[in-house]
XYZ file of C-alpha atoms in Angstrom:
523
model
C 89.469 50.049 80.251
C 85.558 50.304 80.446
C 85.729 46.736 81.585
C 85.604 43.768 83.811
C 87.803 42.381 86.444
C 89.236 39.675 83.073
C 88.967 41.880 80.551
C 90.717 45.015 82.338
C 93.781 42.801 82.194
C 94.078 44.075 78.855
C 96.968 46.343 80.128
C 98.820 43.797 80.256
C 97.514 40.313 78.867
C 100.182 37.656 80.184
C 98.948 38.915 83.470
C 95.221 37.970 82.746
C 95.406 35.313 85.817
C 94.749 38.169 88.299
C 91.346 38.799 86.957
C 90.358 35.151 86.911
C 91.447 35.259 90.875
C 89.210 38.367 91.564
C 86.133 36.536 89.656
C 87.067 32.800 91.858
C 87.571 34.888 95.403
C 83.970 37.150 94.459
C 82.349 33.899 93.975
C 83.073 32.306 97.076
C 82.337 35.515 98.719
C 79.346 36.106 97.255
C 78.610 32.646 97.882
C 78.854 32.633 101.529
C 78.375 36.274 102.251
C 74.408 35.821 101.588
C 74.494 33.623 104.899
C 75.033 36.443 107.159
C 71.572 37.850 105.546
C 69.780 34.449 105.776
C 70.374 34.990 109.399
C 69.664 38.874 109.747
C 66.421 37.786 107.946
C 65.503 34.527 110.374
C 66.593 37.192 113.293
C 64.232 40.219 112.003
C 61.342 38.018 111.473
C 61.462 36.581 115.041
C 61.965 40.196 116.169
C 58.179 40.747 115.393
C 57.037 39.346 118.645
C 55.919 40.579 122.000
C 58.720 38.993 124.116
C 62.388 37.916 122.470
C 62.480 34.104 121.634
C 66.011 34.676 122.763
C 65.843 36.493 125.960
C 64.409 33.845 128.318
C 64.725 29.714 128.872
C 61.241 28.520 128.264
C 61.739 27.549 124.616
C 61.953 23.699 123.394
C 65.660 24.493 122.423
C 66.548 25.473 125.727
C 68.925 23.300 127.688
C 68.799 22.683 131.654
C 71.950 24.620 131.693
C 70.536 27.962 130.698
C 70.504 30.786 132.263
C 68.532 34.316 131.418
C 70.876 36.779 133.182
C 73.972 36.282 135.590
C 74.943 39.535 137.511
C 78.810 38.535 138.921
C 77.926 40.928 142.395
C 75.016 38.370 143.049
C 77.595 35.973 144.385
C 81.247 35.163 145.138
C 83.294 32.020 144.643
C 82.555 29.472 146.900
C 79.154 30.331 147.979
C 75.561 29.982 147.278
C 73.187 32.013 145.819
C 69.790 31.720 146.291
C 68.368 32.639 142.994
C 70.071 29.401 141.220
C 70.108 27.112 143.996
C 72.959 25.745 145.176
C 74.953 26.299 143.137
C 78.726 27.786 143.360
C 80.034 30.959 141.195
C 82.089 28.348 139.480
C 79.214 26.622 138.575
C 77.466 29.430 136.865
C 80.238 30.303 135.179
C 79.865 27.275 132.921
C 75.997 28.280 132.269
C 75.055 29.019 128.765
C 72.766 32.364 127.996
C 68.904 32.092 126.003
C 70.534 33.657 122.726
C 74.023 31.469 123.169
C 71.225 28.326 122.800
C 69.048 30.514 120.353
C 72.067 31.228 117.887
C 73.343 27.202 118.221
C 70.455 25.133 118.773
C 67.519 26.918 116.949
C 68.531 28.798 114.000
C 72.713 26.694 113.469
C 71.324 23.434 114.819
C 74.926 23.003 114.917
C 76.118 19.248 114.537
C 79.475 17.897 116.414
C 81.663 18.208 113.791
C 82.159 18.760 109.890
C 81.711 15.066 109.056
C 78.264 15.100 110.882
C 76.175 17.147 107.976
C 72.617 16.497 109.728
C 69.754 17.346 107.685
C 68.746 21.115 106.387
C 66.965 24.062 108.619
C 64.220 24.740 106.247
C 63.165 28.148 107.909
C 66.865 28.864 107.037
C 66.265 27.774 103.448
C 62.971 30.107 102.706
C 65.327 32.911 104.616
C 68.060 31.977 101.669
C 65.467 32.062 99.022
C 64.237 35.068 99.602
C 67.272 36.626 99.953
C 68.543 35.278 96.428
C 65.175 36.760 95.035
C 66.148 39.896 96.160
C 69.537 39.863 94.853
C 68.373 38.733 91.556
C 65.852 41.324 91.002
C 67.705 44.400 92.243
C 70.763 43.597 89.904
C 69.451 41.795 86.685
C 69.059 44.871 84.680
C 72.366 46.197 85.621
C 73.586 48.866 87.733
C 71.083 51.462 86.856
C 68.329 49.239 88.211
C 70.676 48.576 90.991
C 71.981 52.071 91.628
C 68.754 53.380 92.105
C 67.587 50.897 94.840
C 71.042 51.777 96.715
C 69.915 55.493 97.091
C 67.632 53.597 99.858
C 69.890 50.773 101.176
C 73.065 52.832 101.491
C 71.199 56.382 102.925
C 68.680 54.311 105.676
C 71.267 52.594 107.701
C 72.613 55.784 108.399
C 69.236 56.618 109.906
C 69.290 53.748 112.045
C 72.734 53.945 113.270
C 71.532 57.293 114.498
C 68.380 56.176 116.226
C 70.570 53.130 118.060
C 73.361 55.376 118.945
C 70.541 58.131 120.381
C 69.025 55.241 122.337
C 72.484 53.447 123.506
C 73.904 56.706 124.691
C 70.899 56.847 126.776
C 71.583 53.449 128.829
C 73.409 52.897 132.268
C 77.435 51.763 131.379
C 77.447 53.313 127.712
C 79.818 56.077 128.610
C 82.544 53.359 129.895
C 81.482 51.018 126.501
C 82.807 54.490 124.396
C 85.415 55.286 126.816
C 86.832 51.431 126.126
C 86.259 51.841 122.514
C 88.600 55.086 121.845
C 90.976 53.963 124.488
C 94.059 52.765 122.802
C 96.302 49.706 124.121
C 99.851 50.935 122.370
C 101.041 47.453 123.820
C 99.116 46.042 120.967
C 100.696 47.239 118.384
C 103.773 44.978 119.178
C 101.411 41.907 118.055
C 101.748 40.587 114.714
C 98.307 39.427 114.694
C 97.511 43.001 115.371
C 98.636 44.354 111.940
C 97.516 41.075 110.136
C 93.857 41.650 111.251
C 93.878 45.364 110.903
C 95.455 44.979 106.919
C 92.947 42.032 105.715
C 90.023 44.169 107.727
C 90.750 47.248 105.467
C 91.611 44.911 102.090
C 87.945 43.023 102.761
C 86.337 46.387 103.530
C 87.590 48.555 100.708
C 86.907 45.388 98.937
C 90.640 45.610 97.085
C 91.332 42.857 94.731
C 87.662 41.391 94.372
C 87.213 42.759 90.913
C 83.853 44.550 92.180
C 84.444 47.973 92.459
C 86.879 47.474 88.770
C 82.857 46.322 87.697
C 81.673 49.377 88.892
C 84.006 51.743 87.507
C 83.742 50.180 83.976
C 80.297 51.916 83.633
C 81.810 55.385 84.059
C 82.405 58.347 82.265
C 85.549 58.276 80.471
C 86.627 61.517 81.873
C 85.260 60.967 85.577
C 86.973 61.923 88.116
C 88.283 58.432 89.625
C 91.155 59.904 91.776
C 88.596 62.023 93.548
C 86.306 59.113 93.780
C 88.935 56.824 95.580
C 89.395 59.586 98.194
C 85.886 59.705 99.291
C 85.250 56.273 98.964
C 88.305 55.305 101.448
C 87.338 58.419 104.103
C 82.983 57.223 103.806
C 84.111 53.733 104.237
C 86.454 54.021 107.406
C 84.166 56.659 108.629
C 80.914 54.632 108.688
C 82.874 51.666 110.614
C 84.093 54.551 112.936
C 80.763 55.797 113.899
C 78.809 52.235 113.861
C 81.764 51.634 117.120
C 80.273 54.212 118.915
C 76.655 52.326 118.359
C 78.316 48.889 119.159
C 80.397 50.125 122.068
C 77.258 52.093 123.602
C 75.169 48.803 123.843
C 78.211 46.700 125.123
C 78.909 48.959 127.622
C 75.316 48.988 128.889
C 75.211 45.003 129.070
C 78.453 44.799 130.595
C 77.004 47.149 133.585
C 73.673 44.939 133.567
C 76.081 41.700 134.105
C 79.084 43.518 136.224
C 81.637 42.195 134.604
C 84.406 43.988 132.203
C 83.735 44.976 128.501
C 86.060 42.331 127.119
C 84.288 39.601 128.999
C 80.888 40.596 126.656
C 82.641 42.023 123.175
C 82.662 39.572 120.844
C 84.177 39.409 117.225
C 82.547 38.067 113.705
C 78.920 36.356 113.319
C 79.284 36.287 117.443
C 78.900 40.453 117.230
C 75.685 40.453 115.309
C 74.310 37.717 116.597
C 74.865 37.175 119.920
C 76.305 40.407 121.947
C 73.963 42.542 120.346
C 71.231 40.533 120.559
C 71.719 39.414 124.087
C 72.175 43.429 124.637
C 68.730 44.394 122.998
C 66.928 41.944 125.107
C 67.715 44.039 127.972
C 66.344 46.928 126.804
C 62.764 48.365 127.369
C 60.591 47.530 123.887
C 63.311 45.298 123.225
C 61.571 44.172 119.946
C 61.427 47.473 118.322
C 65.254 48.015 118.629
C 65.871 43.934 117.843
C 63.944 44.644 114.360
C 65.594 48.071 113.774
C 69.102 46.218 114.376
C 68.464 43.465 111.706
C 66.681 45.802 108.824
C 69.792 47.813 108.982
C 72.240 44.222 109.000
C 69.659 43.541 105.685
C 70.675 46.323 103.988
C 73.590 47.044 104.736
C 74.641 43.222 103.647
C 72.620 44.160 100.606
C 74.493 46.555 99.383
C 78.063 44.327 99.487
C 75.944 41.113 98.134
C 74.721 44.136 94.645
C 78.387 44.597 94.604
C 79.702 41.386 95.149
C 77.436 39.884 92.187
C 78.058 42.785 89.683
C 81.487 42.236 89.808
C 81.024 38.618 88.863
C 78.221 38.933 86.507
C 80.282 41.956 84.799
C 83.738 39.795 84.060
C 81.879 36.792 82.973
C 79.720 38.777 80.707
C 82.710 40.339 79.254
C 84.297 37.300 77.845
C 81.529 36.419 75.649
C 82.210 37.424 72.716
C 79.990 40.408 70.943
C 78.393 38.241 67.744
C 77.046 35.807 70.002
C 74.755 38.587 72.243
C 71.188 37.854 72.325
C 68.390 39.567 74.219
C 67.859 38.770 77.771
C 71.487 37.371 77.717
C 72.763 39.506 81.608
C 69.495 38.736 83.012
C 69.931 34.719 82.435
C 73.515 35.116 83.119
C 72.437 36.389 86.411
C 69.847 33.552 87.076
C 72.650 30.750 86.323
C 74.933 32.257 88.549
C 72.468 32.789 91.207
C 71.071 29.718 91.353
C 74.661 27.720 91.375
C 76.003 30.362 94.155
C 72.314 29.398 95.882
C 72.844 25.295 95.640
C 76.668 25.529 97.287
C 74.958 27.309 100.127
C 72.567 24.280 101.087
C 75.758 23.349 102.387
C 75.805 25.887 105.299
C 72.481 25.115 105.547
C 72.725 21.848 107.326
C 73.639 21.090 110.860
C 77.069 21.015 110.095
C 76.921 24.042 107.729
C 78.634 26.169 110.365
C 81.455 24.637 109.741
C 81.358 24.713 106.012
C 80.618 28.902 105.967
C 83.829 29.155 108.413
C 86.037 27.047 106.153
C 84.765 29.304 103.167
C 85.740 32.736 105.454
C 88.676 31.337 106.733
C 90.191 30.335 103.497
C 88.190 31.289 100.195
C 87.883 35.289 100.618
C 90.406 35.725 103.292
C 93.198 37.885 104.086
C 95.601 36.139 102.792
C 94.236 35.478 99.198
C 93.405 39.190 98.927
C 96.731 40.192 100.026
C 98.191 38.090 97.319
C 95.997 39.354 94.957
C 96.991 43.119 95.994
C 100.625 42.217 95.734
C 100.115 41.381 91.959
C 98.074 44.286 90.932
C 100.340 46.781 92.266
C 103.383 45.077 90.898
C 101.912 44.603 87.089
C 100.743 47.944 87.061
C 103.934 49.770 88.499
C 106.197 47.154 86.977
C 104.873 45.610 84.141
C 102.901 48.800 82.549
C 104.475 51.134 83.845
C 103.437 53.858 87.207
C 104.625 56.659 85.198
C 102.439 55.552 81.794
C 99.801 55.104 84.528
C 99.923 58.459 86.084
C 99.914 59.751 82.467
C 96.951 57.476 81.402
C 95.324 59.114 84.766
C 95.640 62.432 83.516
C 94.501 62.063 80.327
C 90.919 61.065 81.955
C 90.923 63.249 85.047
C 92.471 66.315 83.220
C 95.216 66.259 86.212
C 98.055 64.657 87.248
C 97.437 62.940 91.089
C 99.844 63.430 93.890
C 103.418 61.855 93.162
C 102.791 59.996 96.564
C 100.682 57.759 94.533
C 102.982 56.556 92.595
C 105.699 55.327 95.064
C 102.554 53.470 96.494
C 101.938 51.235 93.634
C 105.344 51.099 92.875
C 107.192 50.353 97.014
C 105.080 50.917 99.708
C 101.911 48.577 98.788
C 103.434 46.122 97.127
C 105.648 46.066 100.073
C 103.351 45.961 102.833
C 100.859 43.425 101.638
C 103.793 40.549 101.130
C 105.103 41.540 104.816
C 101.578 40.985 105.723
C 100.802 37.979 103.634
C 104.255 36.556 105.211
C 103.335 37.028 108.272
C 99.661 35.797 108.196
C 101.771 32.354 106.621
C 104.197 32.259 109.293
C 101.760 32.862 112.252
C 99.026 30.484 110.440
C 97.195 28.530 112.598
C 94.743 25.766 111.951
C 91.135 26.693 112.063
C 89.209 26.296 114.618
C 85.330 26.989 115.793
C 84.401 28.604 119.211
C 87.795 27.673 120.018
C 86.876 24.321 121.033
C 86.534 22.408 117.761
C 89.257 21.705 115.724
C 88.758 20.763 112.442
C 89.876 16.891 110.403
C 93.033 17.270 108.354
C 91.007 16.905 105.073
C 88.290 20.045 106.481
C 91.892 21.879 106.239
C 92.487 20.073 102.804
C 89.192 21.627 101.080
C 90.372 24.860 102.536
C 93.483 25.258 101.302
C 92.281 24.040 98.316
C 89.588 27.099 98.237
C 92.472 29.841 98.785
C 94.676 27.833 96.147
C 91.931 27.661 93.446
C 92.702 32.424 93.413
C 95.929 32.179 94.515
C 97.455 29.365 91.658
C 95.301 31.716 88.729
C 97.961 34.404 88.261
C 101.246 31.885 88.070
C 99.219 29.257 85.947
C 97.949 31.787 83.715
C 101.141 33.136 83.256
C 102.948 29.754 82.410
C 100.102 28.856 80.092
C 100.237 32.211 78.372
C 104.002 32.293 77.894
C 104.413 28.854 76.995
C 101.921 28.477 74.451
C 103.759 32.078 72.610
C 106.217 32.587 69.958
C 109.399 33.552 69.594
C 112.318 34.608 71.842
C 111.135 34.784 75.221
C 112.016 38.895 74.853
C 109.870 38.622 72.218
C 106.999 36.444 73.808
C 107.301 38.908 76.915
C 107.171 42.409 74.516
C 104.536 40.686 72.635
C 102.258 39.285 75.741
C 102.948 43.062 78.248
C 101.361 44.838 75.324
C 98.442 46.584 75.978
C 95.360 45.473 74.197
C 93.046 49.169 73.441
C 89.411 49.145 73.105
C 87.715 51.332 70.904
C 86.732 54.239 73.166
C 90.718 54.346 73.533
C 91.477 55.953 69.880
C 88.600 58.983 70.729
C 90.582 59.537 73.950
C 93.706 59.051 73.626
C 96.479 62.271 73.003
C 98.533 61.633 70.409
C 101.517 63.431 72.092
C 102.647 60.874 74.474
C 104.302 63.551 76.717
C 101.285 64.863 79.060
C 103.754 66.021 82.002
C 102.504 68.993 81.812
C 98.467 68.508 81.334
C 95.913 70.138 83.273
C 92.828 69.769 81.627
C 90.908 67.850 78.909
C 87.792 68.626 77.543
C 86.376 65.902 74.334
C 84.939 67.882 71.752
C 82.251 67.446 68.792
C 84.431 65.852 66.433
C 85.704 63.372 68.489
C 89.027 65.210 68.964
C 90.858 66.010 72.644
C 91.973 69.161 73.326
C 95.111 69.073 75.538
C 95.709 72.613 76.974
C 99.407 73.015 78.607
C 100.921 75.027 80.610
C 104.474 75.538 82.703
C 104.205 73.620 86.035
């Protein structure tokens, strides 16, 4: 469709709503997403030091209860241990690490609760701005600006994941870290939550339904080779998060031996990952700022690369409802300096003592699982259903000069749809409120704004809908033949056959005079 995540709706215009979900979830992802770099940044500056800030107790944010290491074989229960006075195993159980207080007290500040906001972190807030500053200049002219800067920030992580799984491999305990990481538990499987986490993991990863990689795609050639492209992009993806476990696992493995206690007791999931086990882990290391500031340049840019994305996609489906007459010069690179800045005010939010609160409410509910599984479910059904999977196998074919595997087809048609509602009823039926580090739960109306975040996607495709078909003429056959038919852009009557049977295509090949040459043969 050569367009946006709105405008590629086209296919099918009563269905417009899913596109104006993709552009509300992108924005709240985008708008919280940039947090995780705020932090990588704060992180890789503090990095350039002689000793870790967050490796020992002698800072002003330190507590009386912290403790630098903890080995479990320097004591058992019910005894003393020298080195921490007297003081039981029990006791120093309840201890809190340098980078537990380092990750809460210095860089979150964190507050008691959601409805104690506290004041902002202003290193935080020069971290932010820069960030933004970044973003804004890599992606204001558009993806060719953008796609060559990538060359860099998608090719040098790779470098770095090398160097750090070189260097973890070498450390005490990383074989049993590895040896825990490909070790299955089938038990596992029988857990609902299981298949709920591994589903949105994939969704959020590929990032499916976001309207970003729709962006993307819209600046292609008409005839390139998107089938091909989905392959590689699903096996680089899921390959990359293969290998970084192996670099993860390594260094876990290696603390774990340094504290004698189990792997599990030391993995940790989300911001705690990046922020606190592999930090803590890096501290223990010899030159332990060298691999802390390798760690966080590759968290920089690898977060990069989803924020380009991320703000394409946007930028791309807002700029594609303006309507041509009205274009004037420097119109995407002001559209990308509104959008910016409002995305950059909503995260003062998370900026504040309480702001930890805030970014979990937006994970939890604006970009989640279950929004992008609803989202999924619609796609697949408009385009199988509503359009057609055969007319889009044959639409397919006419770019790609091929017709994909069958096996694509029942997917759009049974198995995805089918899969992302089990999910998506599942995640509803095993919902359970929010809560931070376990301990904090959050007010009724914290749950209110978040619901209200997931409901603000989800509601776009059924209100859209209503408003569409109520607002039509005629018999509702007639509103429905009139509202499910495709809407062609121009580049559509260069490229489009003429013979509407293309069962049998194999290649295509646009000539000079802006004719398609459709070559057949018995299959």
């Amino acid at each position: 469709m050569k367009a946006g995540s709105i405008a590629v709706w086209n296919i099918a215009p009563l269905f417009q709503g899913i596109g104006f979900a993709s552009v509300v979830i992108v924005f709240f992802c985008n708008t919280y997403y940039i947090l995780i770099l705020t932090w990588g940044v704060y992180y890789l500056v503090k990095s350039f030091s002689a000793v870790l800030p967050w490796s020992h107790c002698n800072n002003t944010w330190n507590s009386p209860d912290c403790v630098e290491i903890f080995r479990q074989e320097d004591c058992t229960n019910g005894t003393t241990n020298s080195t921490f006075g007297n003081l039981t195993c029990n006791e120093l159980s309840d201890k809190v690490s340098p980078i537990t207080e380092f990750w809460e007290n210095k860089v979150l500040r964190l507050s008691s609760g959601l409805d104690d906001v506290g004041s902002i972190n202003w290193e935080l807030l020069l971290c932010l701005i820069g960030c933004w500053l970044l973003v804004y200049f890599c992606v204001w002219k558009g993806v060719k600006s953008t796609g060559k800067i990538v060359y860099f920030t998608a090719t040098f992580p790779y470098v770095v994941l090398f160097i750090l799984l070189v260097r973890g491999a070498m450390l005490p305990g990383a074989t049993e870290g590895i040896i825990y990481y490909l070790k299955p538990d089938w038990s596992k499987l029988g857990s609902a939550q299981v298949w709920i986490d591994a589903g949105t993991q994939i969704f959020f990863s590929y990032a499916i339904g976001l309207g970003a990689l729709t962006a993307l795609g819209s600046y292609n050639r008409f005839n390139n080779d998107c089938y091909k492209d989905a392959f590689i992009l699903a096996i680089i993806n899921s390959g990359t998060s293969f290998f970084a476990g192996f670099v993860v696992f390594s260094i876990l493995g290696f603390m774990a031996n340094e504290q004698g206690v189990d792997i599990s007791k030391v993995a940790e999931s989300g911001p705690g990952l990046a922020f606190i086990a592999y930090p803590r882990a890096v501290s223990l290391m010899p030159v332990a700022p060298l691999w802390s500031a390798l760690f966080f340049f590759m968290l920089l840019l690898l977060g990069l690369d989803s924020q380009f994305v991320g703000v394409e996609g946007l930028i791309t489906a807002i700029l594609d409802l303006l309507p041509a007459r009205y274009y004037f010069r420097f119109q995407r690179e002001i559209a990308v300096a509104i959008c910016c800045a409002v995305m950059f005010l909503v995260d003062l939010s998370m900026l504040t003592e309480g702001g930890m609160y805030v970014f979990q409410l937006f994970d939890y509910y604006s970009a989640s699982g279950m929004t992008l599984l609803w989202q999924t479910f619609w796609q697949c059904v408009v385009v199988a259903w509503v359009y057609g999977a055969d007319r889009f196998m044959d639409d397919i074919a006419r770019m790609i000069g091929y017709r994909p595997f069958p096996w694509m087809k029942w997917c759009w048609s049974f198995i995805t749809p089918f899969v992302c509602m089990a999910i998506f009823l599942f995640n509803l039926i095993n919902y359970k409120p929010l809560m931070y580090n376990n301990s904090y739960t959050y007010p009724w109306w914290g749950e209110a704004i978040g619901w209200g975040f997931a409901l603000s996607s989800m509601l776009c495709v059924p209100v859209t809908f209503l408003y569409k078909f109520t607002r039509a003429k005629g018999s509702l056959k007639e509103r429905w033949q009139h509202l499910t038919e495709p809407v062609w852009g121009a580049h559509h009557l260069e490229y489009m056959a003429t013979d509407p049977d293309v069962k049998s295509l194999t290649t295509l090949t646009p000539v000079s005079d802006n004719r398609v040459i459709i070559f057949e043969s018995v299959m």
